[in-house]
Amino acid sequence: MKNWKKAMAMLCTAAMITGVSAPVWAEAEASEETETAAEATEITELTSDMLQEAAYEGSWLTFEPGFDLYVPSNWNVLEVTDEDQENGVMFQALDPDSEEGVNMVVTATDVGTEYDLDSMAQELIDAEYIDVEKVSINGIYGVSFETENTYGIAFLDDQGIMYNVQIGPKSEELQPTAETLFISLTKTEENTANTGDVAEETTEAADEEAAN
């Protein structure tokens, strides 16, 4: 509980900034019992082919834990400092053309193996997050939500690590971008659209940014 609340408090602040190992993602088992559980917990299934058209021209970004996101190509990758890493920040980027300072943050936090999809959703509801919904995005089970200022998704692996992606500040103009970003969430090993070249270039750009 303490780790979770600390993580969520840090995420709300962070989201407003102006050899890969493949984990076993927390997901339901393929069985009739799973289908019954999914119905009982009202999990909304989302897949990338449900998106008729991307809201932006993007590049695939591969994250070390084994998931990919389709990120706007024109966004600037920001340096992740040692202090950021201590707070769980894995990645952050900023839209250079946005007067509102539109940005995204990806974090990883150890919340312990006692957390599952239902308990994670309940914690968000208890914290008065908006539109909390249990989802399966391209086979990765998680929770979508909104804060006062951001759109977000959170998902777990079986080691008790919570990954959280937030984008903001919220607006009608940003919502299609958030939808495209979130529905792109894919297991790296299953993403045939990502050749890996873009991820390497993005990493190099982040290193250059840090050096400057």
Coordinates of C-alpha atoms in Angstrom, one line a residue:
M1 CA 0.0 0.0 0.0
K2 CA 2.7 2.4 0.9
N3 CA 4.7 1.7 -2.3
W4 CA 1.6 2.1 -4.4
K5 CA 0.6 5.5 -3.0
K6 CA 4.1 6.8 -3.2
A7 CA 4.2 5.7 -6.9
M8 CA 1.0 7.3 -7.8
A9 CA 1.8 10.6 -6.1
M10 CA 5.1 10.7 -8.0
L11 CA 3.5 9.9 -11.3
C12 CA 1.0 12.8 -11.0
T13 CA 3.9 15.2 -10.6
A14 CA 6.2 13.6 -13.1
A15 CA 3.5 13.6 -15.9
M16 CA 3.4 17.4 -15.8
I17 CA 7.1 18.0 -16.4
T18 CA 7.7 21.0 -19.0
G19 CA 20.3 -8.0 -23.4
V20 CA 16.4 -7.5 -23.1
S21 CA 14.6 -9.9 -20.8
A22 CA 11.0 -10.7 -21.6
P23 CA 8.8 -10.9 -18.5
V24 CA 5.7 -12.9 -18.1
W25 CA 3.0 -10.2 -18.2
A26 CA 0.2 -10.4 -15.7
E27 CA -2.6 -11.8 -17.8
A28 CA -5.5 -14.3 -17.6
E29 CA -4.9 -17.9 -18.5
A30 CA -6.5 -19.3 -21.6
S31 CA -9.4 -21.3 -20.1
E32 CA -13.1 -21.3 -19.6
E33 CA -12.4 -20.2 -16.0
T34 CA -10.5 -17.2 -17.3
E35 CA -13.4 -16.2 -19.5
T36 CA -15.8 -16.3 -16.6
A37 CA -13.4 -14.2 -14.5
A38 CA -12.9 -11.7 -17.3
E39 CA -16.7 -11.3 -17.6
A40 CA -17.0 -10.9 -13.8
T41 CA -14.4 -8.2 -13.6
E42 CA -15.6 -6.5 -16.8
I43 CA -12.4 -6.3 -18.7
T44 CA -12.6 -4.3 -21.9
E45 CA -10.5 -5.9 -24.7
L46 CA -8.7 -3.5 -27.0
T47 CA -6.5 -4.3 -30.0
S48 CA -4.5 -2.1 -32.3
D49 CA -6.6 -3.1 -35.4
M50 CA -9.6 -1.4 -33.7
L51 CA -7.9 2.0 -34.4
Q52 CA -9.0 3.1 -37.9
E53 CA -6.3 5.7 -38.2
A54 CA -3.3 6.8 -36.0
A55 CA -3.6 10.4 -34.7
Y56 CA 0.0 11.1 -35.6
E57 CA 3.1 9.9 -37.5
G58 CA 5.0 7.9 -35.0
S59 CA 8.0 5.6 -34.3
W60 CA 8.0 2.3 -32.4
L61 CA 9.9 2.5 -29.1
T62 CA 11.0 -0.7 -27.4
F63 CA 11.3 -0.7 -23.6
E64 CA 13.7 -3.1 -21.9
P65 CA 11.1 -5.0 -19.9
G66 CA 9.6 -6.2 -23.2
F67 CA 6.9 -3.9 -24.4
D68 CA 6.6 -1.4 -27.3
L69 CA 4.8 1.9 -27.7
Y70 CA 4.1 3.9 -30.8
V71 CA 5.3 7.4 -30.0
P72 CA 5.0 10.6 -32.0
S73 CA 8.1 11.0 -34.2
N74 CA 8.5 14.7 -33.7
W75 CA 8.6 14.5 -29.9
N76 CA 11.9 15.3 -28.1
V77 CA 13.3 12.5 -25.9
L78 CA 14.3 14.1 -22.5
E79 CA 17.1 13.1 -20.3
V80 CA 16.3 10.7 -17.5
T81 CA 18.5 11.8 -14.6
D82 CA 19.8 9.6 -11.7
E83 CA 17.2 11.2 -9.5
D84 CA 14.5 10.4 -12.1
Q85 CA 15.6 6.8 -12.2
E86 CA 15.4 6.6 -8.4
N87 CA 11.8 7.7 -8.7
G88 CA 11.1 5.0 -11.3
V89 CA 11.2 7.1 -14.4
M90 CA 12.2 5.0 -17.5
F91 CA 11.4 7.4 -20.3
Q92 CA 10.0 10.9 -20.8
A93 CA 9.4 13.0 -23.9
L94 CA 8.0 16.4 -24.8
D95 CA 6.1 17.8 -27.8
P96 CA 8.2 20.7 -29.0
D97 CA 5.3 22.2 -30.9
S98 CA 2.9 22.3 -28.0
E99 CA 2.3 25.6 -26.2
E100 CA 0.7 23.7 -23.3
G101 CA 3.9 21.6 -22.8
V102 CA 2.3 18.3 -23.8
N103 CA 4.5 15.4 -22.6
M104 CA 4.6 11.8 -21.6
V105 CA 6.3 9.8 -18.9
V106 CA 6.8 6.1 -18.5
T107 CA 7.7 4.7 -15.0
A108 CA 8.3 1.3 -13.4
T109 CA 7.6 0.8 -9.7
D110 CA 7.9 -2.3 -7.5
V111 CA 4.5 -2.6 -5.9
G112 CA 4.8 -6.2 -4.8
T113 CA 3.2 -9.4 -6.0
E114 CA 0.2 -9.0 -3.9
Y115 CA -1.2 -6.5 -6.4
D116 CA -3.4 -7.8 -9.2
L117 CA -5.6 -6.3 -11.8
D118 CA -8.6 -5.9 -9.4
S119 CA -6.6 -4.5 -6.5
M120 CA -4.8 -2.1 -8.8
A121 CA -8.1 -0.8 -10.2
Q122 CA -9.6 -0.5 -6.7
E123 CA -6.7 1.5 -5.4
L124 CA -7.2 4.0 -8.3
I125 CA -10.9 4.2 -7.6
D126 CA -10.2 4.8 -3.9
A127 CA -7.8 7.5 -4.8
E128 CA -10.6 9.2 -6.8
Y129 CA -9.1 8.7 -10.2
I130 CA -11.4 9.3 -13.1
D131 CA -12.9 6.7 -15.6
V132 CA -11.0 3.8 -14.1
E133 CA -11.4 0.8 -16.4
K134 CA -9.9 -2.7 -16.5
V135 CA -8.6 -3.4 -20.0
S136 CA -6.7 -5.9 -22.1
I137 CA -4.6 -4.1 -24.7
N138 CA -3.2 -6.5 -27.3
G139 CA -3.0 -9.2 -24.7
I140 CA -1.5 -7.1 -21.9
Y141 CA -3.9 -6.7 -18.9
G142 CA -4.0 -3.3 -17.2
V143 CA -6.1 -0.4 -16.0
S144 CA -6.8 2.8 -17.9
F145 CA -7.6 5.9 -16.0
E146 CA -7.5 9.7 -15.9
T147 CA -6.2 12.1 -13.3
E148 CA -7.1 15.8 -13.1
N149 CA -4.4 16.6 -15.6
T150 CA -3.4 13.4 -17.4
Y151 CA -4.6 10.3 -19.3
G152 CA -2.9 7.1 -18.2
I153 CA -2.6 3.3 -18.3
A154 CA -1.0 1.0 -15.7
F155 CA -0.1 -2.7 -16.1
L156 CA 1.8 -5.3 -14.1
D157 CA 4.3 -8.1 -14.8
D158 CA 4.4 -11.3 -12.6
Q159 CA 7.3 -9.9 -10.6
G160 CA 5.3 -7.2 -9.0
I161 CA 6.5 -4.4 -11.2
M162 CA 3.9 -1.8 -12.2
Y163 CA 4.5 0.1 -15.4
N164 CA 2.7 3.3 -15.8
V165 CA 2.3 5.5 -18.9
Q166 CA 0.8 9.0 -18.6
I167 CA 0.3 11.8 -21.1
G168 CA -0.9 15.3 -20.5
P169 CA -2.1 18.0 -19.9
K170 CA -5.6 16.7 -20.8
S171 CA -7.5 18.3 -23.6
E172 CA -9.9 17.4 -26.4
E173 CA -7.1 17.9 -28.8
L174 CA -4.8 15.5 -27.0
Q175 CA -7.3 12.8 -26.5
P176 CA -6.8 11.1 -29.9
T177 CA -3.1 11.1 -29.4
A178 CA -3.5 9.4 -26.0
E179 CA -5.8 6.8 -27.5
T180 CA -3.4 6.0 -30.3
L181 CA -0.5 5.8 -27.8
F182 CA -2.3 3.5 -25.4
I183 CA -3.8 1.1 -27.9
S184 CA -0.3 0.7 -29.4
L185 CA 0.9 -1.1 -26.3
T186 CA 2.3 -4.4 -27.5
K187 CA 4.6 -7.2 -26.3
T188 CA 7.9 -6.7 -28.1
E189 CA 8.1 -10.3 -29.1
E190 CA 4.8 -10.1 -30.8
N191 CA 5.2 -6.7 -32.5
T192 CA 6.0 -7.5 -36.2
A193 CA 5.6 -3.8 -37.1
N194 CA 8.7 -2.9 -35.1
T195 CA 12.0 -3.7 -36.8
G196 CA 14.1 -2.4 -33.9
D197 CA 15.9 0.3 -35.9
V198 CA 13.8 3.1 -34.6
A199 CA 14.2 2.1 -30.9
E200 CA 18.0 2.2 -31.4
E201 CA 17.9 5.6 -33.0
T202 CA 15.6 6.9 -30.2
T203 CA 18.0 5.6 -27.6
E204 CA 20.9 7.3 -29.3
A205 CA 18.9 10.6 -29.4
A206 CA 18.3 10.4 -25.7
D207 CA 22.0 9.8 -25.1
E208 CA 22.9 12.8 -27.2
E209 CA 20.4 14.9 -25.3
A210 CA 21.9 13.8 -22.0
A211 CA 25.4 14.7 -23.2
N212 CA 24.3 18.2 -24.1

